[in-house]
Structure formats: structure tokens, C-alpha cells
């Protein structure tokens, strides 16, 4: 699994502290300092992350704004199939991943490539300055929006997977394995969990139905076997009676015939039951087919559920890192609810996730203007002003589209 984050210049020192383990006081309890010596620095040039970052910014153009995303970071986690692999194979996986990232984003732009083996799951932190050539001004510039496009993100996992399978002979299952989930927000995760739980209940009900019908089939088959056995026994008994030592029968053959007639009636009823059983078997086959489909969906969702849990644990790790950075590097113990809501809206705007709902857009505007009026906000005023203008323009577009719809075609 791989996760991307775009960062401002202000976040670089804190990220460097975590990536390069520049402190012994970790708030992340999952860091085992006894294993820190295993960590790998894949850019062994004698420099450090902050120095490389500043040097690259001096070579390219970057807007002088606090909210510019001047650094991008990928976290690539070791796939499950390699968790028990030798250290050499794990190291080869991360080196091949780093080479892929260097080719994709430019080796001259990379500022950090560190593998952490001292946490629960080994993972690579890869940081780079997103640089693109500006044709109009004939210079290189920092632009996360133009480098990390929607197409780049949509093809990233597949491209990385194909590259690793090509260069690593021991890499077979891949990082994808139908587990990469496009969850965008909490609402999607909740919807997925609801579907997962409903399918589990449906699967349990189908299995119980099958068990009950199998029990009925077993009883019916047993009854048919018993009737056939009893009929054979009567024929044998009739033969024995006609050949007793006195030359006479104790029981008349007609009596046996009548008894056999009664038995035949029983068998007819049982055969009718057998006919119904055949219909039941047909239904059972259909139910089994449905069960197979449900089980397949269940297994996919189960695997997805496990991946989601791992993804959530990874996000918790990043949350610990961000909290540690805010508290120890910037003296910020907590963010106000106003700031959190405003940052969520700004994230949507940064990623061009425009709502078509006027009511929601107005809610965004209210959130940003409230944060702008808050003297204790930690968000740069210029960034909030930009966001407010973006949302106002969005609302105007929604109003125009609505007006055109109700106006109808001109005559």
C-alpha cells in the first residue's frame, strides 16, 4: 500500500525529525528504539533532508506563499507477502521502489528516502519537491498540482506493481492484490462497513437454510432405502412360507400380497416425497450457487476490511507524527474545531473536489469566513482568502447552471 501527502515548507523540519530519527523522545509508542539501527538511509550523500530541500528550492522557482505545497511525501508499506521474507529481500523491495519513484518524479528532486524497520510494519518514506518545467516562462517551478495529477494518482499503484514484478524475481502477489481501496472520506468508510456487516448476516442466513434443507434430504433418502429393504424382506419371507417342511403355508400368500399392496402405497407416498425432494435439490443447487457468489463477495470484502484496518492504523501513525511535530516543534497543543473544518474545505479545493450542491458550497463559505474572522486561527490569512474566493466563484457557477436548467431551451 502507498499513501501520498502534500506538505508546505513549514512542515519540512518536523517531517525531517521523524524521517531521520533526530530525537529520542518519540510520542509514537510503536517505535522500537532497539531496532532503529536497522533503518536505511537510501540517499547516502552526507547531507540531510532539510539541506537537500533548501538546495533544490534555490534551483527552481517557488511562490513565496505559506500555503504552497512545496514537498510531496509517499509512504510505501511492505506488502504482506514479504513480512516474513529475509532482510535482503525486504531491502531490495524498498530500493526498487525508490528507483521507480526517482524515475517517475526526477532523481534531482528527491530530498529523502528512508526505510523504517523500527515500527510495526517496515515502510519507506520518500520525499521530493514536485517540479515541472514552465514553458511560458522557460524555467522550472514548484507545482504539486501539475506533477501529482489525477491521472498520476490513478495509475501510480498499477505502475509501481508492474515495475516491481519486472525487477524482483521473488515478488509475485503484488502490492495491489485487489486491496487498494479508493476511500475518500469517513462517510464512504461507514457505507462500506454497513455493506460488509449486512453481507455477513446474509451469508449466515444462507448457510443456515442450506443446513436445514440438507437435513430434510438426508431423512428422505433414508426412508426410501428402508422401504426398498422391507419389500425385499417380504419377498424372501413369502418364498420361505411356500416351502415349509409340512408342505403347507402358515400365512396365506394373498395376505402377504395385501400387505405388499399397503407397502407399495407407502412407497408411492415416499416417491412423491422424493419428487418433492428433487425440486428441493434444484432449489438447493440454486441456493448453493447464490452462496458461492455471496462467499466470493464476502472474501473480497473481508480482505478489503483487513486492508482498511491496516490503512487506518497507518493513518493513526501519521496522526501521531503530526501531533508530535505540532506540539514539540511549533508549540501547538491542539487545533480548534474551526481550524479543522476549514482545513478540510481547503483540502477539497486543493484537490479540485468541487461540490455541485449549492447548500454545501454555502456551508464551505461559512466555514472559511468563520476561520478568517478567528484571531487564533493557525491558517495563513492569504490561504483563507484564496479559499473564500474559490468558493464564491463556485457558488456563482452553481447558480448560473441552475438558472440555465430552469430557463429551458430558447424558442
One Martini backbone bead per residue (centre of mass of N, CA, C, O) as a GRO file, in nm:
protein
  411
    1UNK     BB    1   0.098   0.034   0.020
    2UNK     BB    2   0.019   0.380  -0.080
    3UNK     BB    3   0.089   0.723   0.039
    4UNK     BB    4  -0.012   1.061  -0.003
    5UNK     BB    5   0.150   1.389   0.065
    6UNK     BB    6   0.106   1.734   0.104
    7UNK     BB    7   0.350   2.000   0.173
    8UNK     BB    8   0.480   2.246   0.341
    9UNK     BB    9   0.752   2.414   0.444
   10UNK     BB   10   0.678   2.404   0.755
   11UNK     BB   11   0.687   2.072   0.764
   12UNK     BB   12   0.983   1.977   0.716
   13UNK     BB   13   1.129   1.965   0.994
   14UNK     BB   14   0.935   1.757   1.125
   15UNK     BB   15   0.977   1.531   0.915
   16UNK     BB   16   1.284   1.504   0.957
   17UNK     BB   17   1.273   1.406   1.248
   18UNK     BB   18   1.125   1.143   1.177
   19UNK     BB   19   1.284   1.020   0.942
   20UNK     BB   20   1.588   1.071   1.095
   21UNK     BB   21   1.584   1.041   1.400
   22UNK     BB   22   1.642   1.331   1.590
   23UNK     BB   23   1.498   1.173   1.830
   24UNK     BB   24   1.427   1.005   2.158
   25UNK     BB   25   1.129   1.146   2.179
   26UNK     BB   26   0.862   0.942   2.134
   27UNK     BB   27   0.512   0.936   2.085
   28UNK     BB   28   0.547   0.679   1.931
   29UNK     BB   29   0.498   0.357   2.063
   30UNK     BB   30   0.592   0.179   1.798
   31UNK     BB   31   0.878   0.256   1.857
   32UNK     BB   32   1.185   0.065   1.835
   33UNK     BB   33   1.497   0.157   1.937
   34UNK     BB   34   1.643  -0.129   1.904
   35UNK     BB   35   1.583  -0.104   1.564
   36UNK     BB   36   1.702   0.161   1.435
   37UNK     BB   37   1.968   0.044   1.303
   38UNK     BB   38   1.800  -0.080   1.049
   39UNK     BB   39   1.772   0.164   0.916
   40UNK     BB   40   1.744   0.334   0.592
   41UNK     BB   41   1.964   0.536   0.390
   42UNK     BB   42   1.927   0.605   0.035
   43UNK     BB   43   2.088   0.900   0.080
   44UNK     BB   44   2.436   0.879   0.077
   45UNK     BB   45   2.564   1.222   0.085
   46UNK     BB   46   2.600   1.369   0.384
   47UNK     BB   47   2.327   1.479   0.415
   48UNK     BB   48   2.005   1.634   0.451
   49UNK     BB   49   1.680   1.708   0.412
   50UNK     BB   50   1.682   2.020   0.450
   51UNK     BB   51   1.922   2.079   0.264
   52UNK     BB   52   1.803   1.960   0.007
   53UNK     BB   53   1.550   2.133  -0.004
   54UNK     BB   54   1.687   2.414  -0.017
   55UNK     BB   55   1.860   2.358  -0.269
   56UNK     BB   56   1.624   2.305  -0.467
   57UNK     BB   57   1.476   2.582  -0.429
   58UNK     BB   58   1.722   2.749  -0.545
   59UNK     BB   59   1.681   2.619  -0.851
   60UNK     BB   60   1.381   2.711  -0.827
   61UNK     BB   61   1.056   2.809  -0.857
   62UNK     BB   62   0.878   2.969  -0.571
   63UNK     BB   63   0.628   3.066  -0.409
   64UNK     BB   64   0.565   3.321  -0.148
   65UNK     BB   65   0.387   3.087   0.021
   66UNK     BB   66   0.262   2.907   0.291
   67UNK     BB   67   0.054   2.712   0.106
   68UNK     BB   68   0.266   2.579  -0.051
   69UNK     BB   69   0.334   2.271  -0.212
   70UNK     BB   70   0.679   2.177  -0.170
   71UNK     BB   71   0.604   1.878  -0.057
   72UNK     BB   72   0.626   1.528  -0.121
   73UNK     BB   73   0.482   1.218   0.024
   74UNK     BB   74   0.569   0.877   0.039
   75UNK     BB   75   0.413   0.574   0.162
   76UNK     BB   76   0.563   0.247   0.164
   77UNK     BB   77   0.446  -0.066   0.229
   78UNK     BB   78   0.500  -0.370   0.314
   79UNK     BB   79   0.400  -0.648   0.196
   80UNK     BB   80   0.271  -0.939   0.316
   81UNK     BB   81   0.458  -1.145   0.150
   82UNK     BB   82   0.732  -0.992   0.306
   83UNK     BB   83   0.724  -1.012   0.627
   84UNK     BB   84   0.902  -1.305   0.621
   85UNK     BB   85   1.131  -1.204   0.479
   86UNK     BB   86   1.428  -1.131   0.417
   87UNK     BB   87   1.612  -0.852   0.450
   88UNK     BB   88   1.717  -0.844   0.157
   89UNK     BB   89   1.434  -0.840   0.019
   90UNK     BB   90   1.322  -0.591   0.156
   91UNK     BB   91   1.545  -0.400   0.059
   92UNK     BB   92   1.496  -0.447  -0.246
   93UNK     BB   93   1.210  -0.334  -0.252
   94UNK     BB   94   1.284  -0.038  -0.163
   95UNK     BB   95   1.490   0.018  -0.388
   96UNK     BB   96   1.295  -0.027  -0.628
   97UNK     BB   97   1.093   0.190  -0.540
   98UNK     BB   98   1.291   0.428  -0.550
   99UNK     BB   99   1.360   0.406  -0.850
  100UNK     BB  100   1.073   0.456  -0.949
  101UNK     BB  101   1.044   0.741  -0.819
  102UNK     BB  102   1.281   0.872  -0.959
  103UNK     BB  103   1.170   0.833  -1.250
  104UNK     BB  104   0.893   0.984  -1.204
  105UNK     BB  105   1.017   1.265  -1.032
  106UNK     BB  106   1.315   1.290  -1.008
  107UNK     BB  107   1.623   1.272  -0.865
  108UNK     BB  108   1.671   1.588  -0.822
  109UNK     BB  109   1.400   1.604  -0.613
  110UNK     BB  110   1.508   1.441  -0.394
  111UNK     BB  111   1.528   1.447  -0.008
  112UNK     BB  112   1.405   1.151   0.071
  113UNK     BB  113   1.505   0.794   0.172
  114UNK     BB  114   1.340   0.605   0.418
  115UNK     BB  115   1.374   0.313   0.623
  116UNK     BB  116   1.146   0.158   0.854
  117UNK     BB  117   1.207  -0.107   1.112
  118UNK     BB  118   1.097   0.024   1.408
  119UNK     BB  119   0.815  -0.071   1.331
  120UNK     BB  120   0.559  -0.273   1.277
  121UNK     BB  121   0.590  -0.179   0.967
  122UNK     BB  122   0.765  -0.166   0.706
  123UNK     BB  123   0.880   0.156   0.557
  124UNK     BB  124   0.866   0.419   0.313
  125UNK     BB  125   1.019   0.745   0.293
  126UNK     BB  126   0.926   0.973   0.030
  127UNK     BB  127   1.083   1.282  -0.071
  128UNK     BB  128   0.967   1.565  -0.281
  129UNK     BB  129   0.995   1.804  -0.531
  130UNK     BB  130   0.746   1.942  -0.730
  131UNK     BB  131   0.859   1.954  -1.064
  132UNK     BB  132   0.820   2.187  -1.344
  133UNK     BB  133   0.800   2.302  -1.667
  134UNK     BB  134   0.784   2.638  -1.783
  135UNK     BB  135   0.712   2.737  -2.096
  136UNK     BB  136   0.650   3.045  -2.077
  137UNK     BB  137   0.921   3.103  -1.871
  138UNK     BB  138   1.157   2.908  -1.894
  139UNK     BB  139   1.116   2.725  -1.618
  140UNK     BB  140   1.142   2.598  -1.307
  141UNK     BB  141   0.875   2.466  -1.095
  142UNK     BB  142   0.652   2.459  -0.831
  143UNK     BB  143   0.390   2.185  -0.881
  144UNK     BB  144   0.171   1.969  -0.751
  145UNK     BB  145  -0.070   1.985  -0.951
  146UNK     BB  146   0.106   1.900  -1.215
  147UNK     BB  147   0.236   1.634  -1.105
  148UNK     BB  148  -0.020   1.541  -0.911
  149UNK     BB  149  -0.233   1.405  -1.078
  150UNK     BB  150  -0.500   1.213  -1.131
  151UNK     BB  151  -0.352   1.019  -1.322
  152UNK     BB  152  -0.110   0.957  -1.143
  153UNK     BB  153  -0.279   0.834  -0.905
  154UNK     BB  154  -0.437   0.613  -1.074
  155UNK     BB  155  -0.145   0.471  -1.185
  156UNK     BB  156   0.059   0.413  -0.960
  157UNK     BB  157   0.011   0.123  -0.846
  158UNK     BB  158   0.030  -0.027  -1.115
  159UNK     BB  159   0.314   0.068  -1.198
  160UNK     BB  160   0.463  -0.035  -0.949
  161UNK     BB  161   0.384  -0.329  -0.969
  162UNK     BB  162   0.511  -0.385  -1.252
  163UNK     BB  163   0.800  -0.308  -1.177
  164UNK     BB  164   0.847  -0.515  -0.946
  165UNK     BB  165   0.787  -0.772  -1.118
  166UNK     BB  166   1.029  -0.718  -1.315
  167UNK     BB  167   1.284  -0.685  -1.087
  168UNK     BB  168   1.147  -0.911  -0.888
  169UNK     BB  169   1.149  -1.255  -0.854
  170UNK     BB  170   0.994  -1.270  -0.551
  171UNK     BB  171   0.759  -1.100  -0.678
  172UNK     BB  172   0.403  -1.183  -0.705
  173UNK     BB  173   0.131  -1.063  -0.584
  174UNK     BB  174   0.154  -0.778  -0.481
  175UNK     BB  175   0.017  -0.463  -0.379
  176UNK     BB  176  -0.271  -0.506  -0.463
  177UNK     BB  177  -0.472  -0.760  -0.447
  178UNK     BB  178  -0.757  -0.609  -0.432
  179UNK     BB  179  -0.685  -0.363  -0.188
  180UNK     BB  180  -0.726  -0.095  -0.326
  181UNK     BB  181  -0.886   0.182  -0.176
  182UNK     BB  182  -1.115   0.463  -0.263
  183UNK     BB  183  -1.118   0.627   0.004
  184UNK     BB  184  -1.220   0.966   0.100
  185UNK     BB  185  -1.416   0.917   0.356
  186UNK     BB  186  -1.609   0.844   0.625
  187UNK     BB  187  -1.871   0.780   0.470
  188UNK     BB  188  -1.752   0.551   0.296
  189UNK     BB  189  -1.661   0.369   0.528
  190UNK     BB  190  -1.942   0.330   0.653
  191UNK     BB  191  -2.076   0.209   0.405
  192UNK     BB  192  -1.891  -0.035   0.386
  193UNK     BB  193  -1.947  -0.154   0.670
  194UNK     BB  194  -2.249  -0.200   0.625
  195UNK     BB  195  -2.215  -0.398   0.388
  196UNK     BB  196  -2.043  -0.605   0.533
  197UNK     BB  197  -2.246  -0.678   0.763
  198UNK     BB  198  -2.485  -0.759   0.581
  199UNK     BB  199  -2.334  -0.992   0.435
  200UNK     BB  200  -2.282  -1.164   0.683
  201UNK     BB  201  -2.581  -1.218   0.748
  202UNK     BB  202  -2.658  -1.347   0.477
  203UNK     BB  203  -2.461  -1.582   0.493
  204UNK     BB  204  -2.574  -1.711   0.754
  205UNK     BB  205  -2.863  -1.764   0.643
  206UNK     BB  206  -2.785  -1.948   0.405
  207UNK     BB  207  -2.640  -2.168   0.567
  208UNK     BB  208  -2.887  -2.247   0.741
  209UNK     BB  209  -3.070  -2.332   0.506
  210UNK     BB  210  -2.890  -2.560   0.401
  211UNK     BB  211  -2.883  -2.735   0.655
  212UNK     BB  212  -3.190  -2.792   0.663
  213UNK     BB  213  -3.213  -2.926   0.372
  214UNK     BB  214  -3.010  -3.153   0.420
  215UNK     BB  215  -3.172  -3.294   0.643
  216UNK     BB  216  -3.419  -3.364   0.466
  217UNK     BB  217  -3.268  -3.535   0.253
  218UNK     BB  218  -3.164  -3.752   0.444
  219UNK     BB  219  -3.439  -3.861   0.539
  220UNK     BB  220  -3.556  -3.940   0.258
  221UNK     BB  221  -3.333  -4.140   0.170
  222UNK     BB  222  -3.372  -4.331   0.412
  223UNK     BB  223  -3.670  -4.412   0.355
  224UNK     BB  224  -3.624  -4.550   0.078
  225UNK     BB  225  -3.430  -4.767   0.175
  226UNK     BB  226  -3.627  -4.904   0.377
  227UNK     BB  227  -3.849  -4.990   0.175
  228UNK     BB  228  -3.672  -5.170  -0.010
  229UNK     BB  229  -3.590  -5.369   0.216
  230UNK     BB  230  -3.877  -5.464   0.303
  231UNK     BB  231  -3.964  -5.585   0.027
  232UNK     BB  232  -3.744  -5.801   0.013
  233UNK     BB  233  -3.819  -5.947   0.275
  234UNK     BB  234  -4.104  -6.036   0.185
  235UNK     BB  235  -4.021  -6.214  -0.055
  236UNK     BB  236  -3.851  -6.410   0.112
  237UNK     BB  237  -4.079  -6.495   0.306
  238UNK     BB  238  -4.274  -6.611   0.095
  239UNK     BB  239  -4.087  -6.842   0.000
  240UNK     BB  240  -4.059  -6.982   0.273
  241UNK     BB  241  -4.369  -7.053   0.317
  242UNK     BB  242  -4.394  -7.242   0.048
  243UNK     BB  243  -4.138  -7.434   0.201
  244UNK     BB  244  -4.230  -7.610   0.421
  245UNK     BB  245  -4.214  -7.923   0.584
  246UNK     BB  246  -4.549  -7.964   0.547
  247UNK     BB  247  -4.659  -7.814   0.274
  248UNK     BB  248  -4.743  -7.555   0.434
  249UNK     BB  249  -4.890  -7.247   0.504
  250UNK     BB  250  -4.930  -7.018   0.756
  251UNK     BB  251  -4.940  -6.790   0.537
  252UNK     BB  252  -5.106  -6.634   0.309
  253UNK     BB  253  -5.027  -6.491   0.009
  254UNK     BB  254  -5.260  -6.281   0.005
  255UNK     BB  255  -5.175  -6.139   0.261
  256UNK     BB  256  -4.907  -6.047   0.149
  257UNK     BB  257  -5.017  -5.883  -0.086
  258UNK     BB  258  -5.164  -5.679   0.086
  259UNK     BB  259  -4.914  -5.587   0.236
  260UNK     BB  260  -4.764  -5.499  -0.021
  261UNK     BB  261  -4.973  -5.286  -0.103
  262UNK     BB  262  -4.928  -5.110   0.138
  263UNK     BB  263  -4.626  -5.069   0.081
  264UNK     BB  264  -4.666  -4.935  -0.196
  265UNK     BB  265  -4.812  -4.689  -0.088
  266UNK     BB  266  -4.576  -4.596   0.075
  267UNK     BB  267  -4.383  -4.566  -0.165
  268UNK     BB  268  -4.547  -4.360  -0.320
  269UNK     BB  269  -4.527  -4.144  -0.103
  270UNK     BB  270  -4.217  -4.141  -0.109
  271UNK     BB  271  -4.188  -4.064  -0.410
  272UNK     BB  272  -4.327  -3.796  -0.378
  273UNK     BB  273  -4.118  -3.695  -0.185
  274UNK     BB  274  -3.888  -3.726  -0.390
  275UNK     BB  275  -3.992  -3.517  -0.589
  276UNK     BB  276  -3.976  -3.289  -0.387
  277UNK     BB  277  -3.674  -3.330  -0.343
  278UNK     BB  278  -3.581  -3.252  -0.626
  279UNK     BB  279  -3.679  -2.965  -0.601
  280UNK     BB  280  -3.506  -2.910  -0.356
  281UNK     BB  281  -3.236  -2.958  -0.500
  282UNK     BB  282  -3.266  -2.730  -0.702
  283UNK     BB  283  -3.280  -2.513  -0.491
  284UNK     BB  284  -3.010  -2.582  -0.362
  285UNK     BB  285  -2.834  -2.517  -0.608
  286UNK     BB  286  -2.915  -2.219  -0.614
  287UNK     BB  287  -2.819  -2.155  -0.330
  288UNK     BB  288  -2.524  -2.238  -0.377
  289UNK     BB  289  -2.467  -2.030  -0.594
  290UNK     BB  290  -2.528  -1.792  -0.412
  291UNK     BB  291  -2.320  -1.862  -0.198
  292UNK     BB  292  -2.070  -1.838  -0.376
  293UNK     BB  293  -2.110  -1.538  -0.435
  294UNK     BB  294  -2.116  -1.443  -0.142
  295UNK     BB  295  -1.839  -1.557  -0.061
  296UNK     BB  296  -1.678  -1.392  -0.260
  297UNK     BB  297  -1.764  -1.116  -0.152
  298UNK     BB  298  -1.678  -1.171   0.137
  299UNK     BB  299  -1.373  -1.209   0.082
  300UNK     BB  300  -1.328  -0.932  -0.039
  301UNK     BB  301  -1.431  -0.770   0.207
  302UNK     BB  302  -1.240  -0.893   0.411
  303UNK     BB  303  -0.982  -0.794   0.276
  304UNK     BB  304  -1.066  -0.497   0.276
  305UNK     BB  305  -1.097  -0.473   0.582
  306UNK     BB  306  -0.802  -0.530   0.652
  307UNK     BB  307  -0.687  -0.296   0.489
  308UNK     BB  308  -0.839  -0.072   0.634
  309UNK     BB  309  -0.716  -0.121   0.909
  310UNK     BB  310  -0.425  -0.069   0.819
  311UNK     BB  311  -0.479   0.217   0.715
  312UNK     BB  312  -0.572   0.332   0.987
  313UNK     BB  313  -0.306   0.276   1.134
  314UNK     BB  314  -0.134   0.455   0.950
  315UNK     BB  315  -0.290   0.718   1.011
  316UNK     BB  316  -0.224   0.716   1.313
  317UNK     BB  317   0.076   0.753   1.279
  318UNK     BB  318   0.058   1.027   1.135
  319UNK     BB  319  -0.090   1.164   1.367
  320UNK     BB  320   0.142   1.141   1.569
  321UNK     BB  321   0.345   1.303   1.406
  322UNK     BB  322   0.183   1.569   1.386
  323UNK     BB  323   0.151   1.613   1.690
  324UNK     BB  324   0.451   1.620   1.758
  325UNK     BB  325   0.523   1.857   1.574
  326UNK     BB  326   0.327   2.071   1.689
  327UNK     BB  327   0.424   2.055   1.986
  328UNK     BB  328   0.761   2.050   1.966
  329UNK     BB  329   0.799   2.270   1.715
  330UNK     BB  330   0.523   2.481   1.764
  331UNK     BB  331   0.342   2.473   2.035
  332UNK     BB  332   0.085   2.287   1.950
  333UNK     BB  333  -0.166   2.118   2.118
  334UNK     BB  334  -0.413   2.235   1.940
  335UNK     BB  335  -0.700   2.241   1.735
  336UNK     BB  336  -0.953   2.389   1.624
  337UNK     BB  337  -1.254   2.325   1.485
  338UNK     BB  338  -1.237   2.550   1.276
  339UNK     BB  339  -0.966   2.461   1.150
  340UNK     BB  340  -1.044   2.177   1.063
  341UNK     BB  341  -1.278   2.253   0.872
  342UNK     BB  342  -1.113   2.441   0.688
  343UNK     BB  343  -0.902   2.229   0.596
  344UNK     BB  344  -1.102   2.047   0.455
  345UNK     BB  345  -1.190   2.249   0.241
  346UNK     BB  346  -0.904   2.307   0.127
  347UNK     BB  347  -0.854   2.021   0.035
  348UNK     BB  348  -1.077   2.010  -0.175
  349UNK     BB  349  -0.967   2.246  -0.346
  350UNK     BB  350  -0.681   2.132  -0.403
  351UNK     BB  351  -0.835   1.859  -0.539
  352UNK     BB  352  -1.088   1.946  -0.709
  353UNK     BB  353  -1.355   1.910  -0.509
  354UNK     BB  354  -1.649   1.991  -0.646
  355UNK     BB  355  -1.946   2.094  -0.568
  356UNK     BB  356  -2.313   2.084  -0.673
  357UNK     BB  357  -2.401   2.203  -0.394
  358UNK     BB  358  -2.512   2.490  -0.269
  359UNK     BB  359  -2.534   2.432   0.034
  360UNK     BB  360  -2.245   2.325   0.068
  361UNK     BB  361  -2.097   2.574  -0.038
  362UNK     BB  362  -2.209   2.767   0.181
  363UNK     BB  363  -2.077   2.610   0.412
  364UNK     BB  364  -1.789   2.660   0.324
  365UNK     BB  365  -1.796   2.968   0.341
  366UNK     BB  366  -1.860   2.983   0.642
  367UNK     BB  367  -1.609   2.833   0.743
  368UNK     BB  368  -1.392   3.031   0.624
  369UNK     BB  369  -1.499   3.299   0.749
  370UNK     BB  370  -1.473   3.208   1.041
  371UNK     BB  371  -1.166   3.158   1.034
  372UNK     BB  372  -1.090   3.448   0.940
  373UNK     BB  373  -1.217   3.581   1.215
  374UNK     BB  374  -1.009   3.417   1.372
  375UNK     BB  375  -0.733   3.513   1.566
  376UNK     BB  376  -0.637   3.189   1.633
  377UNK     BB  377  -0.559   3.102   1.373
  378UNK     BB  378  -0.324   2.883   1.177
  379UNK     BB  379  -0.411   3.007   0.915
  380UNK     BB  380  -0.342   3.165   0.647
  381UNK     BB  381  -0.500   3.438   0.522
  382UNK     BB  382  -0.435   3.391   0.219
  383UNK     BB  383  -0.561   3.108   0.209
  384UNK     BB  384  -0.848   3.188   0.292
  385UNK     BB  385  -0.899   3.395   0.067
  386UNK     BB  386  -0.871   3.196  -0.162
  387UNK     BB  387  -1.100   3.006  -0.074
  388UNK     BB  388  -1.331   3.212  -0.079
  389UNK     BB  389  -1.312   3.277  -0.382
  390UNK     BB  390  -1.360   2.989  -0.484
  391UNK     BB  391  -1.646   2.952  -0.358
  392UNK     BB  392  -1.787   3.191  -0.486
  393UNK     BB  393  -1.745   3.094  -0.776
  394UNK     BB  394  -1.897   2.827  -0.737
  395UNK     BB  395  -2.175   2.945  -0.666
  396UNK     BB  396  -2.215   3.100  -0.932
  397UNK     BB  397  -2.213   2.847  -1.114
  398UNK     BB  398  -2.455   2.706  -0.988
  399UNK     BB  399  -2.660   2.930  -1.045
  400UNK     BB  400  -2.629   2.932  -1.354
  401UNK     BB  401  -2.707   2.636  -1.404
  402UNK     BB  402  -2.989   2.654  -1.276
  403UNK     BB  403  -3.100   2.875  -1.462
  404UNK     BB  404  -3.066   2.717  -1.730
  405UNK     BB  405  -3.253   2.481  -1.662
  406UNK     BB  406  -3.522   2.655  -1.607
  407UNK     BB  407  -3.529   2.806  -1.879
  408UNK     BB  408  -3.455   2.651  -2.115
  409UNK     BB  409  -3.514   2.640  -2.431
  410UNK     BB  410  -3.504   2.833  -2.698
  411UNK     BB  411  -3.739   2.965  -2.955
   0.00000   0.00000   0.00000
